[in-house]
Coordinates of N, CA and C and ligand atoms in Angstrom, one line a residue:
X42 N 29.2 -14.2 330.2 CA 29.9 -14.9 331.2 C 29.1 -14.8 332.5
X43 N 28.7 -15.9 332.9 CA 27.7 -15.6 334.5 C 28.8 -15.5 335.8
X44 N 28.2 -14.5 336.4 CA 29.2 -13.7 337.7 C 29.4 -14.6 338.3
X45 N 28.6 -15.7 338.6 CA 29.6 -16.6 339.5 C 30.1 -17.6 339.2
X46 N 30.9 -17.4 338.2 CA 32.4 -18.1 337.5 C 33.7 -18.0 338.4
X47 N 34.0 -18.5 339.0 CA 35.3 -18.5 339.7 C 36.3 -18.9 338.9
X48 N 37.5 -17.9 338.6 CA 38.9 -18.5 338.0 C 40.2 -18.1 338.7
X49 N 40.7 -18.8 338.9 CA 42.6 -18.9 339.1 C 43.1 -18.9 338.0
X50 N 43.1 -19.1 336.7 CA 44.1 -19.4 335.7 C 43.0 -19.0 334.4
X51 N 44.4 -18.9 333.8 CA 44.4 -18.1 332.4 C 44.1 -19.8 331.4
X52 N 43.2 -20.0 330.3 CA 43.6 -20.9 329.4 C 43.8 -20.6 328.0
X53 N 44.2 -20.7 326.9 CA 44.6 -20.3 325.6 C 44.4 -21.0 324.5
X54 N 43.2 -21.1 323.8 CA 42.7 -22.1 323.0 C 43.0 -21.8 321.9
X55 N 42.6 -22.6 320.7 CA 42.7 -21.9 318.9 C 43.8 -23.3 318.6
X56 N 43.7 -22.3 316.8 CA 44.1 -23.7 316.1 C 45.8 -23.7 316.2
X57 N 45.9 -25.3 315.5 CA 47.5 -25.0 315.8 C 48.1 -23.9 315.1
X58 N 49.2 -23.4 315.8 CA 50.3 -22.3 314.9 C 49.1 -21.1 315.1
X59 N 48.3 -21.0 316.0 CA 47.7 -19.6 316.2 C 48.9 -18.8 317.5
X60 N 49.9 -19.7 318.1 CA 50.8 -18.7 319.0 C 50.5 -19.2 320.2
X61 N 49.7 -20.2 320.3 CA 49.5 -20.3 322.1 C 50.3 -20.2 322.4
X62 N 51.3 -21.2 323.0 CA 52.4 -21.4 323.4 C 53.4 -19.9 323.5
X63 N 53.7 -19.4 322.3 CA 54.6 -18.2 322.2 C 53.9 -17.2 323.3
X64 N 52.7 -17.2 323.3 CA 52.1 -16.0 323.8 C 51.7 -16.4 325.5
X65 N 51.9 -17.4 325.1 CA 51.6 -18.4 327.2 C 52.6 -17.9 328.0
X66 N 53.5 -18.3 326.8 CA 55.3 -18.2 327.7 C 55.4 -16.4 328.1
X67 N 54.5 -15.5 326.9 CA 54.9 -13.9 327.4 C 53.7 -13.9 328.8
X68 N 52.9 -14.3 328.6 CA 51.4 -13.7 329.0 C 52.3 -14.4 330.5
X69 N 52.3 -15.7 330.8 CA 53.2 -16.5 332.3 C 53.8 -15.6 333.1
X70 N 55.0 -15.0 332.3 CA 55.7 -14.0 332.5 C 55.2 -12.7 333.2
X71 N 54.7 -12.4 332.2 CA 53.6 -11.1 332.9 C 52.8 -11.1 334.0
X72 N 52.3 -12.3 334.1 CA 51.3 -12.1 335.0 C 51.9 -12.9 336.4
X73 N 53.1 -13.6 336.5 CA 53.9 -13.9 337.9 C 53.5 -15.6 337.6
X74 N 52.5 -16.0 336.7 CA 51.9 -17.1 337.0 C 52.6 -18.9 335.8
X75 N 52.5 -19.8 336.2 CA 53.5 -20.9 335.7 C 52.3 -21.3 334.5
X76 N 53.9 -21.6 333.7 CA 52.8 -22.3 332.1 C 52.9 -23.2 332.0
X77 N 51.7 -23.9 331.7 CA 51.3 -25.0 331.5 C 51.1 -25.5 329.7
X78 N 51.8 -26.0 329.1 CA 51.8 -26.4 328.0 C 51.0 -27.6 327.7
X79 N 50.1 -28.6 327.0 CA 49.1 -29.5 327.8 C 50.2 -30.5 326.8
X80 N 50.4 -30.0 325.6 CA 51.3 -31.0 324.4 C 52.9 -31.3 325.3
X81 N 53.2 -30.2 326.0 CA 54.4 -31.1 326.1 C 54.4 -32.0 327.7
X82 N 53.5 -31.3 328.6 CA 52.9 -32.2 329.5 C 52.9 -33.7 329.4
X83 N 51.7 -33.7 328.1 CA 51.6 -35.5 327.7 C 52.6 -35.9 326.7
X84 N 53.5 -35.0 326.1 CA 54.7 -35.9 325.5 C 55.5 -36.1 326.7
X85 N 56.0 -35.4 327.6 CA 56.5 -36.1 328.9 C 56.5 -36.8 329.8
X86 N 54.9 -36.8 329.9 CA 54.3 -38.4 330.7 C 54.8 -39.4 329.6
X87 N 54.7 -39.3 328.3 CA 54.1 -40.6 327.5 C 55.7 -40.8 327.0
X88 N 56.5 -39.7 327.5 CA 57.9 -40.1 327.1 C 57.9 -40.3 325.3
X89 N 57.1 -39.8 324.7 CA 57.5 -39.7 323.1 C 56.8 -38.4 322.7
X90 N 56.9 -38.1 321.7 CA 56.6 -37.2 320.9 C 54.7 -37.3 320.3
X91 N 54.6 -36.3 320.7 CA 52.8 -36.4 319.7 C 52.7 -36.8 318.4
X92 N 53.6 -36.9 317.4 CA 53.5 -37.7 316.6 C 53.6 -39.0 316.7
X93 N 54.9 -39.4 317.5 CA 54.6 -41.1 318.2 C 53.1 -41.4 318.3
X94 N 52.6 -40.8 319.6 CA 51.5 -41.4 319.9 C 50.7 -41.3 319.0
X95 N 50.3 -40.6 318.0 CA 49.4 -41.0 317.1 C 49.7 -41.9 316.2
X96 N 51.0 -42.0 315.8 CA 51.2 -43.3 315.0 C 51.3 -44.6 315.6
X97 N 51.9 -44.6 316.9 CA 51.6 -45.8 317.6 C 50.5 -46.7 318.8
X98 N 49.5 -45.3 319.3 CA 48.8 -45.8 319.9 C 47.5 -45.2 319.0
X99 N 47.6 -44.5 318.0 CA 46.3 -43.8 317.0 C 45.9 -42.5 318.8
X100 N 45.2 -41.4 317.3 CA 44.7 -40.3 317.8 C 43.7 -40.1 319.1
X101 N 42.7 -41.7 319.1 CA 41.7 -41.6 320.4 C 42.8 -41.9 321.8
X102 N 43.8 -42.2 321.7 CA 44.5 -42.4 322.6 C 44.8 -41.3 322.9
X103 N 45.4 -40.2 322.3 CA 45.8 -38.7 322.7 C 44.6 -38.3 322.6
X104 N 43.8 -38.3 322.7 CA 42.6 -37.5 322.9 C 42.4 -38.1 324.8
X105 N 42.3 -39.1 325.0 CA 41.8 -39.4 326.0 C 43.0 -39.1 327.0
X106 N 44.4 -38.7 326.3 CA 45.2 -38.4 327.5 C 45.4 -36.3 327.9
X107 N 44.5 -36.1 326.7 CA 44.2 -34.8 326.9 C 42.9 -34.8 328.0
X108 N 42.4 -35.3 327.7 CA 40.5 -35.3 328.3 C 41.7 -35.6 329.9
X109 N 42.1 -36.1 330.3 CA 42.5 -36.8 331.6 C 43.1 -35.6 332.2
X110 N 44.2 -35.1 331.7 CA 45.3 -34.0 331.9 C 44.1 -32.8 332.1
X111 N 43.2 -32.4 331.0 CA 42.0 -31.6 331.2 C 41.2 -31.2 332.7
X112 N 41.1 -32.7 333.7 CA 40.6 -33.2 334.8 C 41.1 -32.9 335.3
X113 N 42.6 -33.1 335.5 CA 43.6 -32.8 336.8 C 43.6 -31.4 336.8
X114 N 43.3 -30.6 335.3 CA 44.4 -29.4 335.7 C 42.7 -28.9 336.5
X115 N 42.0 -29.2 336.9 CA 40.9 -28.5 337.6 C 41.0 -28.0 339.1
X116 N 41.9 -28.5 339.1 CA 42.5 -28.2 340.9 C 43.5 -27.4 340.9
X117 N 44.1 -26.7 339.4 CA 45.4 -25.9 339.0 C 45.1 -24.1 339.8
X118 N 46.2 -23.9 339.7 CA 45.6 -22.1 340.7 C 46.9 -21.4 339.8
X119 N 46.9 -20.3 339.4 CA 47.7 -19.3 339.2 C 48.8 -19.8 337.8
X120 N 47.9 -20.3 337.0 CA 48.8 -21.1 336.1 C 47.7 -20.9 334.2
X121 N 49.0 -20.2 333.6 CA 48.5 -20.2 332.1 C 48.2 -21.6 331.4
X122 N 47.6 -22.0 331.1 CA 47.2 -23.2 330.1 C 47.4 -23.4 328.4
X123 N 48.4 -23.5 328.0 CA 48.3 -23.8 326.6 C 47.7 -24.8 326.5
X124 N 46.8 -24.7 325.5 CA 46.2 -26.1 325.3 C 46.4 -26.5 323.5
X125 N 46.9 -27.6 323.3 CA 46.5 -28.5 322.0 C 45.4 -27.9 321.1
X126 N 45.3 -27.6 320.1 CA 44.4 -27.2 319.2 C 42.8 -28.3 319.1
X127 N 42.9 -28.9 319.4 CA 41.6 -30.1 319.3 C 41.0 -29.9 321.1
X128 N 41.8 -29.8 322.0 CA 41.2 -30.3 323.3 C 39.9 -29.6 323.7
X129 N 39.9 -28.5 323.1 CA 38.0 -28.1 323.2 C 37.2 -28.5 322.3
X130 N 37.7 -28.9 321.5 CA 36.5 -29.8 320.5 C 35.9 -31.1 321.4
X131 N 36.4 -31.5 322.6 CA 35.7 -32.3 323.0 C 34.8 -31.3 324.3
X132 N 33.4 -31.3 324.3 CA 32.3 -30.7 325.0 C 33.1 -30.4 326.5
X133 N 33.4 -31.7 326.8 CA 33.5 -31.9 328.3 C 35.2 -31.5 329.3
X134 N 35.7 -31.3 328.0 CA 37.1 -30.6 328.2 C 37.1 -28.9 328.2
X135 N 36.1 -28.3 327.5 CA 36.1 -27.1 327.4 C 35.1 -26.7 329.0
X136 N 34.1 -27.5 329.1 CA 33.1 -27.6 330.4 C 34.5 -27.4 331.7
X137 N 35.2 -28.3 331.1 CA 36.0 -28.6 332.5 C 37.2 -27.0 332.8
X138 N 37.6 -26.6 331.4 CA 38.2 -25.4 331.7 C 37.6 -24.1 332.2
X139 N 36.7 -24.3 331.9 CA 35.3 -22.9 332.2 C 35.3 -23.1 333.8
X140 N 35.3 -24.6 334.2 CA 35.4 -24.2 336.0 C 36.5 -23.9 336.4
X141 N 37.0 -23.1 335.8 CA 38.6 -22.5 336.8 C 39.2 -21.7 336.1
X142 N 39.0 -21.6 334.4 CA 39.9 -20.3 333.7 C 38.9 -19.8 332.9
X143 N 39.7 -18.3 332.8 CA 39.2 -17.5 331.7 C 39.5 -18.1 330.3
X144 N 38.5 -18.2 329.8 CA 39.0 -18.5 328.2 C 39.3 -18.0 327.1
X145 N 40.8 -17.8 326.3 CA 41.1 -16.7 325.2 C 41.0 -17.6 324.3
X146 N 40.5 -17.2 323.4 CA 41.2 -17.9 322.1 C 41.7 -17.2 321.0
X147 N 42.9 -17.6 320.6 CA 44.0 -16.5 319.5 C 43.4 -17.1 318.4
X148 N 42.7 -16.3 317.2 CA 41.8 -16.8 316.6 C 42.5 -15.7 314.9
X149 N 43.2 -17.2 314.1 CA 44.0 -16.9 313.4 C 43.0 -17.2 312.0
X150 N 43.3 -16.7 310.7 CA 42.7 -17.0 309.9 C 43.8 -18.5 309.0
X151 N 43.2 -18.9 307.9 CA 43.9 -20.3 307.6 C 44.9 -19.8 306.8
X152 N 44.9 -18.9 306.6 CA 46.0 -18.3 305.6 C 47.5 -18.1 306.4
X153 N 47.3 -17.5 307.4 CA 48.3 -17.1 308.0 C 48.7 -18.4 309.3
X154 N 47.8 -19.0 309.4 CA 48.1 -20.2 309.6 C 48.9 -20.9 309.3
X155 N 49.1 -21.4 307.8 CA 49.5 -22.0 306.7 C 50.8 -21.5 306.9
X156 N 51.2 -20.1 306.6 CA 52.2 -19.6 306.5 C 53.0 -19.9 307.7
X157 N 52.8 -19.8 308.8 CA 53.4 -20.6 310.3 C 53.4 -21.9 310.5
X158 N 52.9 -22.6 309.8 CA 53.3 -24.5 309.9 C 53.7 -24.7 308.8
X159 N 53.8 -24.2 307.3 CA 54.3 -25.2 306.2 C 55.6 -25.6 306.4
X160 N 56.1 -24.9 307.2 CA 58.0 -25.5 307.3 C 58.2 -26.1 308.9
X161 N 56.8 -26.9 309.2 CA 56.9 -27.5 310.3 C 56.3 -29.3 310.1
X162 N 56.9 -29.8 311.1 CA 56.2 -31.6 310.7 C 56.1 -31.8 311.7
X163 N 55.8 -31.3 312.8 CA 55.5 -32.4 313.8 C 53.9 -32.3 314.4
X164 N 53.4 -31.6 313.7 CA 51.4 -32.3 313.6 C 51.4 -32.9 312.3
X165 N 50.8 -34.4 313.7 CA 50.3 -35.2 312.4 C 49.1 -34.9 311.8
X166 N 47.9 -34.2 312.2 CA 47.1 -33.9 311.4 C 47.2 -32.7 310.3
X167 N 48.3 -32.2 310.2 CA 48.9 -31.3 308.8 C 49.9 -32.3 307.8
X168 N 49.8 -33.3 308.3 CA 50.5 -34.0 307.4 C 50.1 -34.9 306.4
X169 N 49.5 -33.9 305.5 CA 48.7 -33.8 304.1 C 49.6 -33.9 302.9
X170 N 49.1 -34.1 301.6 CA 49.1 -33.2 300.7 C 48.8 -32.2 300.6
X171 N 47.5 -31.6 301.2 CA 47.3 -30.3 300.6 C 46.7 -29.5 302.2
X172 N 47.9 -29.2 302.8 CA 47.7 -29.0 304.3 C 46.6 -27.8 304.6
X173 N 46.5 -26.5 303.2 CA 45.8 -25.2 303.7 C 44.6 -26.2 303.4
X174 N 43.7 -26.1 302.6 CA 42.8 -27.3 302.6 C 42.1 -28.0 303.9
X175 N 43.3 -28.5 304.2 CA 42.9 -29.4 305.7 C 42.8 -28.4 306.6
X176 N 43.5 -27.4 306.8 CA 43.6 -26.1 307.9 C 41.8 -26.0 307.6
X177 N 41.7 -25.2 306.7 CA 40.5 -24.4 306.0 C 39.4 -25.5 306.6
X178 N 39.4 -26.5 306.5 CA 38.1 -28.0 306.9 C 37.9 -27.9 308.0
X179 N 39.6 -28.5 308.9 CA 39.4 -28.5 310.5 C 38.7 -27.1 310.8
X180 N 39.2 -25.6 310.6 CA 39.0 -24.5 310.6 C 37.5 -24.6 311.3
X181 N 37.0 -25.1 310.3 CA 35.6 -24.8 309.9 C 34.8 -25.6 311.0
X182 N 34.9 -26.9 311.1 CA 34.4 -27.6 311.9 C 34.7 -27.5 314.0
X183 N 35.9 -26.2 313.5 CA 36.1 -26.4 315.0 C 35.9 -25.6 315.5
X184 N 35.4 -23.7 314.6 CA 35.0 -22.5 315.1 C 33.9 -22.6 315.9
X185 N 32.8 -23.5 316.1 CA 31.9 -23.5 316.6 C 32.5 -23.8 318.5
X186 N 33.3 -24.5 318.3 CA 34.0 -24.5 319.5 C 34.7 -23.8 320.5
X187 N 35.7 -23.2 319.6 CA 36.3 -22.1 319.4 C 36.0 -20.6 320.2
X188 N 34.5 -20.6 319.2 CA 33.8 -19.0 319.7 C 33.3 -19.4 321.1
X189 N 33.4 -20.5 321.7 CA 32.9 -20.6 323.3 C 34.1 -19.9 324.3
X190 N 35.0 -19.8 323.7 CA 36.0 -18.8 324.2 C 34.8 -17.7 324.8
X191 N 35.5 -17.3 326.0 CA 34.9 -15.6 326.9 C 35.4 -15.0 326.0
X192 N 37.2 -14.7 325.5 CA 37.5 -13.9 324.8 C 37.7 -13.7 323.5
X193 N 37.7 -14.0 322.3 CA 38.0 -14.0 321.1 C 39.3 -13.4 320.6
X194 N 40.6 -13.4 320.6 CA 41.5 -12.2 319.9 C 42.0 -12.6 318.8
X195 N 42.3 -11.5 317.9 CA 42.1 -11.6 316.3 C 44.1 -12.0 316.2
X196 N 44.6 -12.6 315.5 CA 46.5 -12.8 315.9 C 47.0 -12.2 314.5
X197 N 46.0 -12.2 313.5 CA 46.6 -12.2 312.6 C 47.4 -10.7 312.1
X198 N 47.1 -9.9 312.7 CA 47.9 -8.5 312.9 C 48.2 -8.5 313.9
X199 N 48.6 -8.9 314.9 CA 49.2 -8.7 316.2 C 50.6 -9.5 316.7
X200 N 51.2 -9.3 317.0 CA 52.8 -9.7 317.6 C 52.2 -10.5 318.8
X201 N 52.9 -11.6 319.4 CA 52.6 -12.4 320.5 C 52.7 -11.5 321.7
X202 N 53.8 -10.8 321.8 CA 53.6 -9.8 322.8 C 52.4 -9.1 323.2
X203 N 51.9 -8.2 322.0 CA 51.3 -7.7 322.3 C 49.5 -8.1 322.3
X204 N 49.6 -9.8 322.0 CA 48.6 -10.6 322.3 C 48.4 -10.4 323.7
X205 N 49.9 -11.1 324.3 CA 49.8 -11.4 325.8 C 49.5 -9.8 326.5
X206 N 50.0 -9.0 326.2 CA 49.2 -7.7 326.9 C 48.3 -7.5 326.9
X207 N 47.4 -7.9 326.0 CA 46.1 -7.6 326.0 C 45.4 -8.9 326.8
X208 N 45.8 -9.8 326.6 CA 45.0 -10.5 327.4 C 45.4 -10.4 328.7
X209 N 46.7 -9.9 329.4 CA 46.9 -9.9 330.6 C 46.0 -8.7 331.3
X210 N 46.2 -8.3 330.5 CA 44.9 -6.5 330.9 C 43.7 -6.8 331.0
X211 N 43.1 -7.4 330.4 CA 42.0 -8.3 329.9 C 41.3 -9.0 331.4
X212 N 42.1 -9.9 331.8 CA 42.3 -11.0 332.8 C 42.1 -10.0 333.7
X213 N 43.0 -9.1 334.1 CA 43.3 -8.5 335.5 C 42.1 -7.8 335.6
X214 N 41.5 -7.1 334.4 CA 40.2 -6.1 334.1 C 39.0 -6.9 334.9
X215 N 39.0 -8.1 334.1 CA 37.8 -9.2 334.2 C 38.0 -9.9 336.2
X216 N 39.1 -10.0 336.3 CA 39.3 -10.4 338.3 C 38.6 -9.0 339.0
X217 N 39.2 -7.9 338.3 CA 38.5 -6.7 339.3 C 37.1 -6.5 339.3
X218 N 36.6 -7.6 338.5 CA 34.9 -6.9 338.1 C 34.4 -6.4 337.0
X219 N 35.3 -5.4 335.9 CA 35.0 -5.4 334.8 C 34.4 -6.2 334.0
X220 N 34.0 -5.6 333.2 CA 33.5 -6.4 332.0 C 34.8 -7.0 330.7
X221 N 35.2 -8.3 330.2 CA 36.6 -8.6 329.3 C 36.1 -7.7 328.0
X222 N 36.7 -6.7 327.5 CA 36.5 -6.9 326.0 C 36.6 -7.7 325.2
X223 N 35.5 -7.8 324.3 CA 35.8 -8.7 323.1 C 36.4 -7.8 321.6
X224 N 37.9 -8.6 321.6 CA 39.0 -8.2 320.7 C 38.7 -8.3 319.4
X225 N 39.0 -7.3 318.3 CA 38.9 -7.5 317.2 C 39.3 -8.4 316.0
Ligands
S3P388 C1 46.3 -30.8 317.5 C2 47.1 -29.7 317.9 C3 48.4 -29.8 318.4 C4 48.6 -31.2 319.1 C5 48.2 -32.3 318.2 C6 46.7 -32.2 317.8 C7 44.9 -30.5 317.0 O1 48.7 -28.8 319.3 O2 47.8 -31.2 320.3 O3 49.1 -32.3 317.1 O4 44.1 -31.5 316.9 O5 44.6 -29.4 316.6 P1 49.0 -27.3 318.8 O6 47.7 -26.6 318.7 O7 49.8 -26.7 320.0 O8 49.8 -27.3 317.6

């Protein structure tokens, strides 16, 4: 991480059903600061549901209204970022979070993954026949993204809580000067 990185805000990357959200809403909490969820954001502008928009305007349309939202939030101060499982797969969205937040990513394996969305439908890209499969693919193609996270944290033994503690410790460690640990 080069020292003259400036950040106000926390962001929370990884695949879907790794906990962002759950752990936004503790880590927000903790740290005094407002959460920003980026999915429900643009289901509220777009007034439908992320499955709508992909079925009705297709997927490069949500992509481009993530890339957009990505831009604004660059002026954001004191505020956690859940972000959509895809929105750092595009270069210039991850580029754009690095000027203003620390980057975690809750970095789940596909197994336990799987086990957190099979009794969910509202991502349309798990809506497969053979959804671990698809986890396991995306997985694969998106870790390269992924590990550009500052911090890495492992979820798959850890409670959301005690996700957000660590990264709140983490964060406050990394503002005083410290060095962030990288989590197991
Ligand atoms: C997506 C992840 C979803 C949502 C959309 C696409 C992805 O968010 O943005 O369904 O491409 O990984 P969550 O990671 O919050 O499920």
């Amino acid at each position: 991480m080069s020292a003259d990185r400036q950040y106000h805000n926390i962001a929370l990357v990884g695949f879907m059903g790794a906990g962002k959200s759950t752990v936004g809403h503790v880590l927000a909490e903790i740290l005094g600061f407002e959460l920003v969820d980026t999915d429900k954001v643009i289901e509220s502008r777009a007034g439908k549901r992320i499955a709508d928009i992909f079925a009705e305007e297709g997927e490069p349309a949500f992509r481009r209204r993530e890339s957009d939202l990505a831009r604004e939030l660059e002026s954001a101060q004191g505020k956690v970022i859940s972000t959509g499982g895809g929105l750092v797969v595009n270069p210039e969205n991850l580029a754009s979070l690095r000027r203003h937040a620390l980057i975690f990513c809750l970095w789940a394996s596909p197994e336990v993954i799987f086990e957190r969305v099979r009794h969910q439908s509202h991502r349309p890209l798990l809506q497969t026949p053979d959804p671990l499969g698809k986890i396991r693919e995306l997985l694969a193609t998106r870790a390269p993204f992924y590990k550009q996270a500052d911090v890495l944290v492992g979820v798959d033994y850890r409670a959301p809580v005690e996700t957000a503690r660590f990264i709140a410790a983490s964060y406050r460690r990394q503002r005083a000067g410290g060095v962030a640990p990288v989590a197991a």
